XYZ file of C-alpha atoms in Angstrom:
636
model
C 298.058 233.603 128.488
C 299.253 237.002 127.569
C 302.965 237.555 126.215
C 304.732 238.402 129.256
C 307.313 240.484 126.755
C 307.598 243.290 129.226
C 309.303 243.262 132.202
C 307.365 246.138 134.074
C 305.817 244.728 137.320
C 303.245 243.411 135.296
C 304.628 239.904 133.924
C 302.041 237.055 133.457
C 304.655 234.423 134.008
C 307.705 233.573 136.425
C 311.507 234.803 134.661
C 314.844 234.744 135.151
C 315.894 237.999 134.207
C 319.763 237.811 134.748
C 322.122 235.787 136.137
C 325.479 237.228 138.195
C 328.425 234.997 138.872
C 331.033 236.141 141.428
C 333.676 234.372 141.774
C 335.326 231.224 139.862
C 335.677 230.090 136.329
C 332.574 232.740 135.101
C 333.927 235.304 137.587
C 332.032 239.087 136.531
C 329.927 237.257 133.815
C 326.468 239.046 133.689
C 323.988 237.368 131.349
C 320.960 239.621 131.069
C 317.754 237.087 129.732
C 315.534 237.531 127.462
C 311.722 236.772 128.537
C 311.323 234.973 125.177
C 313.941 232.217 123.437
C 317.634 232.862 125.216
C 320.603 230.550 123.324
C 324.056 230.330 124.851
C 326.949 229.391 122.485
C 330.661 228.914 122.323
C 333.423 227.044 121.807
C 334.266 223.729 124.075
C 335.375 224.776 127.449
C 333.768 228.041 127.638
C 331.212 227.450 130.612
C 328.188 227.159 128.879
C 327.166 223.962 130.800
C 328.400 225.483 133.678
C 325.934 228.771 133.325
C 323.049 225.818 132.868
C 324.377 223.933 135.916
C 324.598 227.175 138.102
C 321.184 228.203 136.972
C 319.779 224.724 138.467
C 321.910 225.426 141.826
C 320.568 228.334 142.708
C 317.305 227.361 142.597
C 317.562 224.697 145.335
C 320.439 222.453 143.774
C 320.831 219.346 141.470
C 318.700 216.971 141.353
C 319.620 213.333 140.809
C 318.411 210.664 138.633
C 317.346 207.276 139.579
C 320.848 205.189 138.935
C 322.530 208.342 138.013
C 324.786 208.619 141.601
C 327.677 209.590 139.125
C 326.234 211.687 136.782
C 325.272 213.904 140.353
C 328.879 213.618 141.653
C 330.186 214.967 137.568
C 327.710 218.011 138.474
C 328.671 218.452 142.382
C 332.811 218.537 140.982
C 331.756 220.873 138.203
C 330.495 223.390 140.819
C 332.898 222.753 143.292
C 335.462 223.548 140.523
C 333.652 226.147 138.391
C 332.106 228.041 141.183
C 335.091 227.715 144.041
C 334.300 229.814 146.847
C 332.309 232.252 145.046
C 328.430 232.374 144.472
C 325.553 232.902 141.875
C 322.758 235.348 141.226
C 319.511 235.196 139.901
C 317.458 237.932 139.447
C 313.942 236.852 139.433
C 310.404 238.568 139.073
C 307.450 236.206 139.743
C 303.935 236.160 137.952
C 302.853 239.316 139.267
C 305.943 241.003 138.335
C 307.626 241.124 141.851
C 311.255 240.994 141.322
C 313.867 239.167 144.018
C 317.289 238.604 143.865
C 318.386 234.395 144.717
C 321.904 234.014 146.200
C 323.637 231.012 146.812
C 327.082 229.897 147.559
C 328.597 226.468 146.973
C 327.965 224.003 149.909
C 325.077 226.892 151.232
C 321.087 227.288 151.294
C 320.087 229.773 148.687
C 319.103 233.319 150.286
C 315.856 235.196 148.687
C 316.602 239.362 148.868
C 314.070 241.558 148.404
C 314.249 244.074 145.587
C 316.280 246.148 147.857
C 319.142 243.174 148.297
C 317.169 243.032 152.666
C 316.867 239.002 153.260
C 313.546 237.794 153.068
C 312.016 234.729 154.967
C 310.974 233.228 151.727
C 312.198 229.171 150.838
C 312.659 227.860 147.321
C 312.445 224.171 148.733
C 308.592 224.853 149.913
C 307.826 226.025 145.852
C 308.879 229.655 146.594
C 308.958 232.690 143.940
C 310.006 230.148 141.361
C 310.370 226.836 139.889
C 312.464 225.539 136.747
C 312.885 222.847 134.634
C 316.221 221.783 133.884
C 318.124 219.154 131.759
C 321.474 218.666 131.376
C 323.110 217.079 128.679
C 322.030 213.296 127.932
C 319.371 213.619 130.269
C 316.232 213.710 128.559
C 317.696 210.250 127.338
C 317.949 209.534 130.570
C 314.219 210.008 131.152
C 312.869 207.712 128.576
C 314.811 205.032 130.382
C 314.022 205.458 133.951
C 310.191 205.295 134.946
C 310.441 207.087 138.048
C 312.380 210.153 136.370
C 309.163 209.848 133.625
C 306.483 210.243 136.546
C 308.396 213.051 138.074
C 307.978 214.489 134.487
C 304.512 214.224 134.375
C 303.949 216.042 137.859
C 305.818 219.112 136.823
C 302.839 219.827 134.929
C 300.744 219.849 138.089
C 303.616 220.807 140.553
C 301.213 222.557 143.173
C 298.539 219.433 143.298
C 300.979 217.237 143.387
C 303.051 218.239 145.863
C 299.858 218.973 148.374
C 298.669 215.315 147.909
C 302.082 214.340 148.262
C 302.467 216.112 151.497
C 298.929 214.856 153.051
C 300.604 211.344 152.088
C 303.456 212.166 154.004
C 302.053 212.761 156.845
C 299.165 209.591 156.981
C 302.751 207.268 156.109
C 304.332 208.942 159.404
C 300.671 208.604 161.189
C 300.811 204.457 160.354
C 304.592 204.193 161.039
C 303.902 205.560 164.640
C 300.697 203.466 164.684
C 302.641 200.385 164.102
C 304.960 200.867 166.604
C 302.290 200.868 168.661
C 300.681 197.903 168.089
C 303.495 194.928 167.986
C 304.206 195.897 172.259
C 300.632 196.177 172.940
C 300.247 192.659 171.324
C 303.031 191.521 173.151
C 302.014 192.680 176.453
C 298.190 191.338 175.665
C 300.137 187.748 175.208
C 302.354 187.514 178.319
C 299.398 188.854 180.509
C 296.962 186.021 178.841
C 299.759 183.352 179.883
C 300.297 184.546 183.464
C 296.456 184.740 183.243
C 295.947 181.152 182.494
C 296.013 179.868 186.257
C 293.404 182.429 187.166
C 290.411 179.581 186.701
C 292.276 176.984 188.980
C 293.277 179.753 191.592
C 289.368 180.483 191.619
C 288.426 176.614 191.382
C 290.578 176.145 194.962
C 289.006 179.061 196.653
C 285.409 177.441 196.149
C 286.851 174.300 197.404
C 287.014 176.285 200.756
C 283.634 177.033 201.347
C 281.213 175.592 203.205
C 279.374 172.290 201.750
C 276.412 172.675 202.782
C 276.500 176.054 201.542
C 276.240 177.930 204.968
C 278.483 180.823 205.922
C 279.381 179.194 209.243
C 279.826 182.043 211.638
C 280.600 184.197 208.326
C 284.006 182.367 207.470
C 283.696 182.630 204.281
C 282.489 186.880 204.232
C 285.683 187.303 206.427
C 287.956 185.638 203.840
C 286.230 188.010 201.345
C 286.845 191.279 202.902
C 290.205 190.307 203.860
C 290.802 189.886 200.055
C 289.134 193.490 199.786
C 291.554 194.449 202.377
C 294.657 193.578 200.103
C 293.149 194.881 197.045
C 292.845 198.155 199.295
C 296.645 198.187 200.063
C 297.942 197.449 196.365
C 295.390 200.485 195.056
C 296.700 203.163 197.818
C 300.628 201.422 197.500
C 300.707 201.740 193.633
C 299.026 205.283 193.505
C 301.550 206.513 195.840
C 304.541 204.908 194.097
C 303.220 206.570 190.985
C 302.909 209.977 192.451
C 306.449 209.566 193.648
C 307.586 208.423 190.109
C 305.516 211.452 188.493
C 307.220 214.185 190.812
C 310.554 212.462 189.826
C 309.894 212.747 186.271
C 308.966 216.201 186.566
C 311.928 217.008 188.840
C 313.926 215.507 185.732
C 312.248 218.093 183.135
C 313.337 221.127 185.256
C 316.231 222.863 183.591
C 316.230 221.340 180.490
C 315.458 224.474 178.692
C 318.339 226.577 180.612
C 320.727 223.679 180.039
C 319.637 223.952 175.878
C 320.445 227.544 175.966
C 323.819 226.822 177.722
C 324.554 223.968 174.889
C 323.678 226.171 171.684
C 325.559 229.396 172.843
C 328.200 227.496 174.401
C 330.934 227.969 171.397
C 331.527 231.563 171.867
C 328.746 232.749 169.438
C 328.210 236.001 171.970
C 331.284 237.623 170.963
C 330.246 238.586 167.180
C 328.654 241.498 165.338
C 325.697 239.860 166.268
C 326.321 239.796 170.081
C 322.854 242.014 170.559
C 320.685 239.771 168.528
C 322.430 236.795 169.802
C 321.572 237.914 173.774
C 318.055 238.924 173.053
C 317.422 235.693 171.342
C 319.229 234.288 174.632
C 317.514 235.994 177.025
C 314.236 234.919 175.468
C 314.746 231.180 176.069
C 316.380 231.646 178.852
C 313.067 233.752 180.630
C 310.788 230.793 179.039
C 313.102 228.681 180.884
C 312.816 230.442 184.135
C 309.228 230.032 184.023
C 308.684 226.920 182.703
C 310.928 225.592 185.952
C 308.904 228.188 188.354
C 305.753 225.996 186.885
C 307.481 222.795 187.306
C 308.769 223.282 190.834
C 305.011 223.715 191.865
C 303.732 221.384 190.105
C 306.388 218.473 191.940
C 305.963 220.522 195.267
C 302.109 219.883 194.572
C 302.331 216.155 193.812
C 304.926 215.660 196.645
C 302.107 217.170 198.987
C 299.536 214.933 197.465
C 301.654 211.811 197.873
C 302.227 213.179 201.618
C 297.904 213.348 201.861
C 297.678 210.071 200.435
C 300.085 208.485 202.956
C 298.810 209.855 205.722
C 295.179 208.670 205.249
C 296.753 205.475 204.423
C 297.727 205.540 208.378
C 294.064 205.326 209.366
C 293.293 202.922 206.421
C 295.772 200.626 207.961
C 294.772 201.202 211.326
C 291.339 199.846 210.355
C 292.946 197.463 207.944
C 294.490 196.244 211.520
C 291.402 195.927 213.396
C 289.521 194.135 210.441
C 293.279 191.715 210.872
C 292.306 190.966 214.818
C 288.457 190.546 214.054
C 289.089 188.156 211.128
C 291.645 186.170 213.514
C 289.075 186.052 216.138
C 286.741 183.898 213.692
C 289.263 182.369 212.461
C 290.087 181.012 215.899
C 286.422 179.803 216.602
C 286.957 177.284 213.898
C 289.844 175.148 213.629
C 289.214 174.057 209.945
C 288.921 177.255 209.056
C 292.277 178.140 211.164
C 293.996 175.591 209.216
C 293.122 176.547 206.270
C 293.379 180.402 206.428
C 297.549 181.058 205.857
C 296.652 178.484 201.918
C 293.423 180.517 201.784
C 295.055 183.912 202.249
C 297.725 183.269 200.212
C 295.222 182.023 197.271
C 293.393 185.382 197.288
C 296.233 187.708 197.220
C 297.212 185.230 194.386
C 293.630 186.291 192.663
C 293.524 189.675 193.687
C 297.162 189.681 191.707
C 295.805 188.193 188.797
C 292.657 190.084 188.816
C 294.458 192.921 188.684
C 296.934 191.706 185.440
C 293.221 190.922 183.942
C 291.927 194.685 184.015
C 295.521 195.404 182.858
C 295.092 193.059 179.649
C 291.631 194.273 179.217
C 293.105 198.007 179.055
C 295.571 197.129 176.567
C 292.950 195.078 174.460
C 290.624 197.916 174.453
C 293.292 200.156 173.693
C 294.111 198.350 170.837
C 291.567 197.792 169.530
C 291.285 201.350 169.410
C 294.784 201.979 167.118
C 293.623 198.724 165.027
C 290.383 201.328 164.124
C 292.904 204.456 164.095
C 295.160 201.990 161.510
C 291.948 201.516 159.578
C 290.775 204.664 159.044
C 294.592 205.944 157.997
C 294.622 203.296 155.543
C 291.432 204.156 154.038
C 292.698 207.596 154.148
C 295.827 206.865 152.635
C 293.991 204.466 149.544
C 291.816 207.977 148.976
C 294.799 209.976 148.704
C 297.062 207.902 146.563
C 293.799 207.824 144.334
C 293.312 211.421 144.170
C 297.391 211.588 142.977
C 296.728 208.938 140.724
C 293.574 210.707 139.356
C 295.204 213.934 138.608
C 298.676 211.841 136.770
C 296.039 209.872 134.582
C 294.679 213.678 133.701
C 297.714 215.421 132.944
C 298.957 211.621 131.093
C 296.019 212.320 128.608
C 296.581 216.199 127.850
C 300.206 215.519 127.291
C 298.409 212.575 124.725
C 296.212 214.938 123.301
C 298.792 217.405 122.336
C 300.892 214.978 120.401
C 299.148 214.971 117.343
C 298.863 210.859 117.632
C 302.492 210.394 117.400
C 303.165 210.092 121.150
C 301.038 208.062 123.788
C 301.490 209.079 127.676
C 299.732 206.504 129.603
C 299.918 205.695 133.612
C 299.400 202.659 135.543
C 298.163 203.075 139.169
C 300.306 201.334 141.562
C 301.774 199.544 139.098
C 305.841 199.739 140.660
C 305.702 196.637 142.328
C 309.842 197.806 143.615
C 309.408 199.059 146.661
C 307.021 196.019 147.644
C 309.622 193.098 146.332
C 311.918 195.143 148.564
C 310.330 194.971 151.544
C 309.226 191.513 151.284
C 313.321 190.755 150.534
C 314.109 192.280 153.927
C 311.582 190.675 155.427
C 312.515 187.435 154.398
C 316.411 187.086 154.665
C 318.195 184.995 156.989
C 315.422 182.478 156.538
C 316.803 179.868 154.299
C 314.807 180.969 151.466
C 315.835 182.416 147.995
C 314.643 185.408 149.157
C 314.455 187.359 145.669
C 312.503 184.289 143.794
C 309.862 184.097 146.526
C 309.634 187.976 146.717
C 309.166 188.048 142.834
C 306.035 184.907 143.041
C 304.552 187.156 146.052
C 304.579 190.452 144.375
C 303.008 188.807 141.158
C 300.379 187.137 143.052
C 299.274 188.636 145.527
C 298.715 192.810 146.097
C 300.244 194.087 149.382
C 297.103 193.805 151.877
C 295.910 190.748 150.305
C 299.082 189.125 151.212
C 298.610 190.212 155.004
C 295.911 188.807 155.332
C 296.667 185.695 154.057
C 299.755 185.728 156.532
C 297.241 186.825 159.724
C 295.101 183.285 158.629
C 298.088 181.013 158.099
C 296.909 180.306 155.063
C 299.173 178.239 153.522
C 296.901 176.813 150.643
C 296.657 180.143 149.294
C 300.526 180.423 149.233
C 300.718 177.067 147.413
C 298.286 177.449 144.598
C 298.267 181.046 143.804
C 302.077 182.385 144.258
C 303.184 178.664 143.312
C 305.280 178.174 146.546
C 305.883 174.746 147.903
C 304.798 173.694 150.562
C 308.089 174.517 152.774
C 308.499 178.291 151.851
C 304.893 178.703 152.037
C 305.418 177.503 155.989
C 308.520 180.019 156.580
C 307.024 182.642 154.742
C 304.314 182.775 157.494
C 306.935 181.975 159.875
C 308.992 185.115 159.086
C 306.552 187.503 158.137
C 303.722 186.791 160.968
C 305.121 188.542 164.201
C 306.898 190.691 162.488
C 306.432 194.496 161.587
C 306.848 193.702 157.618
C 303.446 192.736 158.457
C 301.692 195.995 159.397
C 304.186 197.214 156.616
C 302.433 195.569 153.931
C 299.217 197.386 154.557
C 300.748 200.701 153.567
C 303.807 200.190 151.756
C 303.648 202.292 148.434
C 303.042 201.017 145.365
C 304.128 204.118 142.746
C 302.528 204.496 139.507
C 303.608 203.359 136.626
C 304.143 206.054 133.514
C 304.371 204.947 130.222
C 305.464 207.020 127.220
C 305.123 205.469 123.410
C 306.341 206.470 120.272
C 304.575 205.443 117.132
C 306.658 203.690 114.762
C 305.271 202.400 111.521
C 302.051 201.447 112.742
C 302.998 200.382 115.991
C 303.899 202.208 119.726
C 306.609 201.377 120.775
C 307.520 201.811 124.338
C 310.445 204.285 125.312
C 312.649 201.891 126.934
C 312.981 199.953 123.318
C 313.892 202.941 121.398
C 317.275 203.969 119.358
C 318.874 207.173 121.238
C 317.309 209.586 118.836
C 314.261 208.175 118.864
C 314.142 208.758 122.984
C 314.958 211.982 122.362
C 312.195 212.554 120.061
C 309.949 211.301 122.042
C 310.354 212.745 125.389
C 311.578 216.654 124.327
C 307.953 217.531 122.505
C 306.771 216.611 126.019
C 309.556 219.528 127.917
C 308.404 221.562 124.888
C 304.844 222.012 125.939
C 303.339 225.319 127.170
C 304.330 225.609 131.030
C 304.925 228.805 133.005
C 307.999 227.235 134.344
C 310.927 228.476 132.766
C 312.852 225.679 130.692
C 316.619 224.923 130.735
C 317.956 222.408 128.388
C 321.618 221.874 127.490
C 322.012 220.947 124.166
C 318.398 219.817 122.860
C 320.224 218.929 119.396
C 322.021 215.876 120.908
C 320.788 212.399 118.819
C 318.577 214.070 116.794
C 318.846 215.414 113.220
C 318.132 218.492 111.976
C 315.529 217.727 109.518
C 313.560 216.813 113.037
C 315.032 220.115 114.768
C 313.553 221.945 112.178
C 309.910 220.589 111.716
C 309.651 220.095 116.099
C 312.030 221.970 117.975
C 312.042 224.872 116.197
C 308.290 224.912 115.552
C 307.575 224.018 119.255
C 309.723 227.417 120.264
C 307.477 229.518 117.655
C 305.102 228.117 119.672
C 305.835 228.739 123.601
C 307.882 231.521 123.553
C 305.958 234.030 123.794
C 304.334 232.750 127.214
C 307.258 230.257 128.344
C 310.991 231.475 128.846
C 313.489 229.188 127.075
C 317.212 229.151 128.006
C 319.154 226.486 125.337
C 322.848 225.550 125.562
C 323.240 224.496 121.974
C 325.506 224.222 118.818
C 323.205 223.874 115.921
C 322.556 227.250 114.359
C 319.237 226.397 113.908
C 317.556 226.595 117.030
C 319.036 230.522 117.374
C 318.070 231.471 114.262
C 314.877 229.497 112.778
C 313.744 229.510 116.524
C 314.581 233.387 116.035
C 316.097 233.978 119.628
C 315.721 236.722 121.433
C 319.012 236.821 123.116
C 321.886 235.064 122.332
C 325.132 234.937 124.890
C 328.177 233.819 123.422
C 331.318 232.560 126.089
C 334.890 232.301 125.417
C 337.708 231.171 127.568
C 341.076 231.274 128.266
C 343.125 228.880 130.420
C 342.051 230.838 133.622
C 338.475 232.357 132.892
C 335.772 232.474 131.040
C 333.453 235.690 130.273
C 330.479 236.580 128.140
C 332.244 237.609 124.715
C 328.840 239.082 123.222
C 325.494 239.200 123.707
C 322.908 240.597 121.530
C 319.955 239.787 119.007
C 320.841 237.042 116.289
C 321.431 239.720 113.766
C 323.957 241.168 116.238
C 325.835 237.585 117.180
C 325.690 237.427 113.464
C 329.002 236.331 113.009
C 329.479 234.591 115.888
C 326.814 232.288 115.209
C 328.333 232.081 111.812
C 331.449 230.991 113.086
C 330.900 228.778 115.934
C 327.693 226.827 114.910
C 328.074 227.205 111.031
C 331.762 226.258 110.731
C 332.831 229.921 109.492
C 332.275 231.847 106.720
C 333.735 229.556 104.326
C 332.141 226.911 105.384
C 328.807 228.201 105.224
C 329.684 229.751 101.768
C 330.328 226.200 100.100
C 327.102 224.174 101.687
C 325.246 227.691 100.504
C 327.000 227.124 96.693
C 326.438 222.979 97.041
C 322.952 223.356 98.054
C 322.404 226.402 95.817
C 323.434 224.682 92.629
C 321.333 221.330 93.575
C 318.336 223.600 93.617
């Protein structure tokens, strides 16, 4: 990458080149950034974390750690209090050196402005002009403890892949979530209409009983019963099509004016009187129009169906009057054969009887063959899905081993695919309450044992020998296990419930790695701000880096690491070791004092111009510096 040094429409990577604060604690402070190594100093009380906080607002707002609910509500108070009811400004240019201006007030979506300050239609929260990295203070500790903070570390590295796999996910999870709530009332319906079905074979075994036994059609008794059982299957066809028109036109009739009544409902709260008022009746007056039309449409299309149903009715008058005449010639063989007479009313009423569950049979065989067809729609998401969660995985696993390769051996990244088992134990914990089990201690033998589809499909076949022997369940929970989790959505839930990968970030010690959970404080430092300090055109906000480490370590890393990046990655540090502004040779340095009621930007210049700033803040004063100078001096 070039150095992106110059800010002249031609930068190479994204910058913040100032932030504006109106308003507030900072009111009128104006820090101008540098595009290389940018330190903020000053005494305690001064803002600085604020600056870092309000930097991390604007661009779409905090972000919270797993477990850190209060850490977020510190950060939400500190803006509420520092910030008030005023706002902050970020002048941005992007990688091709196009400059906007991000505005955003407290408890407000930030606003994108053109270089001319004219709104644009641009959003931060789909990527945007520009993404940063930010870490407050005891948060990159923070990270070495939480795994799922650790894998959203890793993906800032691919932020673009990531985030398009993520959203293909997305949308397959919605896909199956619909899917399944498809499939448990199809099942259901499939299993009342097979129970209702059940007396069709004796219904059918009594009809035969009625024929003739020597097999003859005695004056054509039994053809008469046969189209008179036609004749009812006529009249339910014609009845239920016309009782579904009449249904459809209601429905439609139902639809009309729903657009007109929307447009009442949003401008119903005196938004027409503003500065606005034209744009607000245009916008009006378009919805409205669509709404006009839409019920134009809608009125024909009931008139259309209400003529229809009218057709249909009216040919059922002649279908009936033949349906009568078929009545009086059937009766007239019926009364050439007493037997037959006496047997017609049971008869009769044993064919509508079949015709009624003939008619529940195509209905189950429609629902079977429709799902069937969502079971093969499930399958394919799922296979879908497994491809996609792969792919993630794949490019993790890549950016796991770069982040290895650039640690010089001292740092191992490594990532486990679906190796979270949380979310899983969760749902299985849901699943399983209220049913006299200890819940958690099943959940925790299932999850070991058995991966998520494996364990529906051991639920599907009852298989309670598998529950015994390989998740070490007795014999009891094994039997509610598949009693709880067999007819009920948890099962379709299984199938696609996610499974996140696992990171894993090492630090040699000795001889050994040593995982970043088991570390000392400093040691989780050192292990996880290398990783923030690799090359990335995102720029990087960290308040105070220093914190748990010493300085022997700032000076042979950190400040290294910035001699480094700098020249193609922005760097904004809160700190108070004089180290990082003046080995790391900062650009820009921005020093803050305070009074009881506001805080400004005192200074801001080179190092050599902070000079005494720096020497007095971070070095203790001049005195100070004087004796460790003589002390040191006269060791050497």
């Amino acid at each position: 990458q070039s150095n992106p040094s110059q800010l002249d429409g031609t930068a190479s990577t994204p910058l913040i080149k100032a932030i504006r604060i109106v308003g507030g604690f900072l009111d009128g402070a104006e820090i101008d950034l540098s595009t290389g190594l940018n330190c903020i100093i000053g005494g305690r009380g001064t803002g600085k974390t604020t600056v870092l906080e309000l930097v991390r607002f604007v661009f779409a707002g905090p972000t919270t750690l797993e477990g850190e609910g209060e850490s977020s509500r510190r950060v939400e108070s500190l803006l509420a209090h520092n910030l008030g009811g005023g706002r902050v400004e970020a002048t941005v240019a992007t990688r091709d050196g196009i400059e906007f201006v991000v505005t955003r007030s407290f408890g407000e979506e930030p606003i994108v402005l053109d270089a001319d300050r004219k709104p644009t239609e641009i959003s931060l929260r789909r990527g945007g002009i520009l993404q940063v990295d930010v870490y407050s203070q005891n948060e990159i500790e923070s990270i070495a403890d939480c795994g799922s903070s650790q894998l959203a570390l890793l993906d800032n590295f691919e932020t673009e892949a990531i985030e398009k796999v993520s959203e293909e996910i997305r949308s397959v999870e919605h896909a199956l979530d619909t899917n399944a709530g498809t499939i448990g009332p199809l099942q259901s319906q499939i299993a009342s209409l097979a129970e209702e079905l059940a007396a069709l074979p004796s219904v059918e075994e009594k009809l035969k009983g009625y024929a003739d036994p020597g097999g003859k059609d005695v004056d054509g008794v039994d053809r008469a019963h046969t189209l008179k059982a036609l004749r009812d299957r006529e009249k339910r066809a014609v009845s239920g099509i016309a009782e579904f028109l009449s249904e459809y036109a209601v429905a439609l009739s139902e639809v009309r004016g729903r657009i007109k009544g929307g447009v009442r409902e949003a401008f119903a709260d005196g938004v027409r009187g503003g500065p606005n008022a034209q744009a607000i009746d245009t916008i009006r007056k378009i919805v409205g129009d669509c709404g006009t039309e839409v019920d134009a449409a809608l009125a024909s299309c009931v008139d259309l169906v209400k003529r229809t149903r009218k057709a249909v009715l009216s040919a059922d008058e002649d279908l009936s009057l033949a349906h009568d005449q078929q009545e009086l010639d059937f009766q007239a063989i019926m009364d050439k054969h007493q037997k037959a007479r006496s047997q017609a009313a049971e008869r009769s009423r044993l064919e509508r009887l079949r015709n009624d569950l003939l008619a529940k049979q195509r209905t189950r065989d429609e629902r079977i063959r429709r799902l069937e067809d969502v079971l093969s729609e499930r399958k394919e998401l799922l296979e879908r899905l497994s491809d996609l969660r792969n792919t993630r995985f794949a490019i993790r696993r890549g950016i796991a081993e770069r982040i290895t390769g650039a640690m010089s051996g001292n740092i191992r990244v490594t990532v486990t695919e679906a190796g979270d088992r949380r979310h899983y134990r969760r749902l299985l914990e849901d699943a399983l309450r209220n049913n006299r089990l200890k819940q958690g201690v099943v959940a925790d033998k299932l999850t070991s044992a058995f991966w998520p589809a494996q364990l529906a499909e051991i639920i599907r076949a009852g298989d309670l020998h598998r529950l015994v022997n390989e998740a070490e369940l007795n014999s009891e929970q094994a039997q509610k296990v598949v009693e709880a989790l067999k007819e009920s959505k948890a099962l379709l839930d299984l199938e696609s419930v996610e499974l996140s990968d696992l990171p894993r970030i090492e630090l040699k010690v000795g001889d050994e790695f040593r995982e970043s959970q088991r570390l000392s404080k400093g040691q989780k430092c050192t292990t996880i701000l290398p990783i923030l300090l690799l090359e990335s055109e995102r720029p990087l906000l960290i308040d105070q880096p220093e914190d748990n480490i010493d300085n022997g370590y700032i000076v042979e890393c950190v400040v290294r690491s910035i001699a480094r990046i700098k020249a193609t990655r922005q760097l904004i540090f809160v700190t108070h070791n004089p180290n990082i502004p003046v080995l790391g040779d900062a650009e820009r340095v921005f020093v803050l004092a305070a009074d009881e009621r506001k805080a400004r930007v005192a200074r801001q210049g080179t190092v050599d111009e902070c000079r005494d700033e720096i020497v007095s803040l971070l070095e203790g004063g001049d005195e100070a510096f004087r004796c460790r100078h003589e002390r040191y001096g006269g060791r050497s």
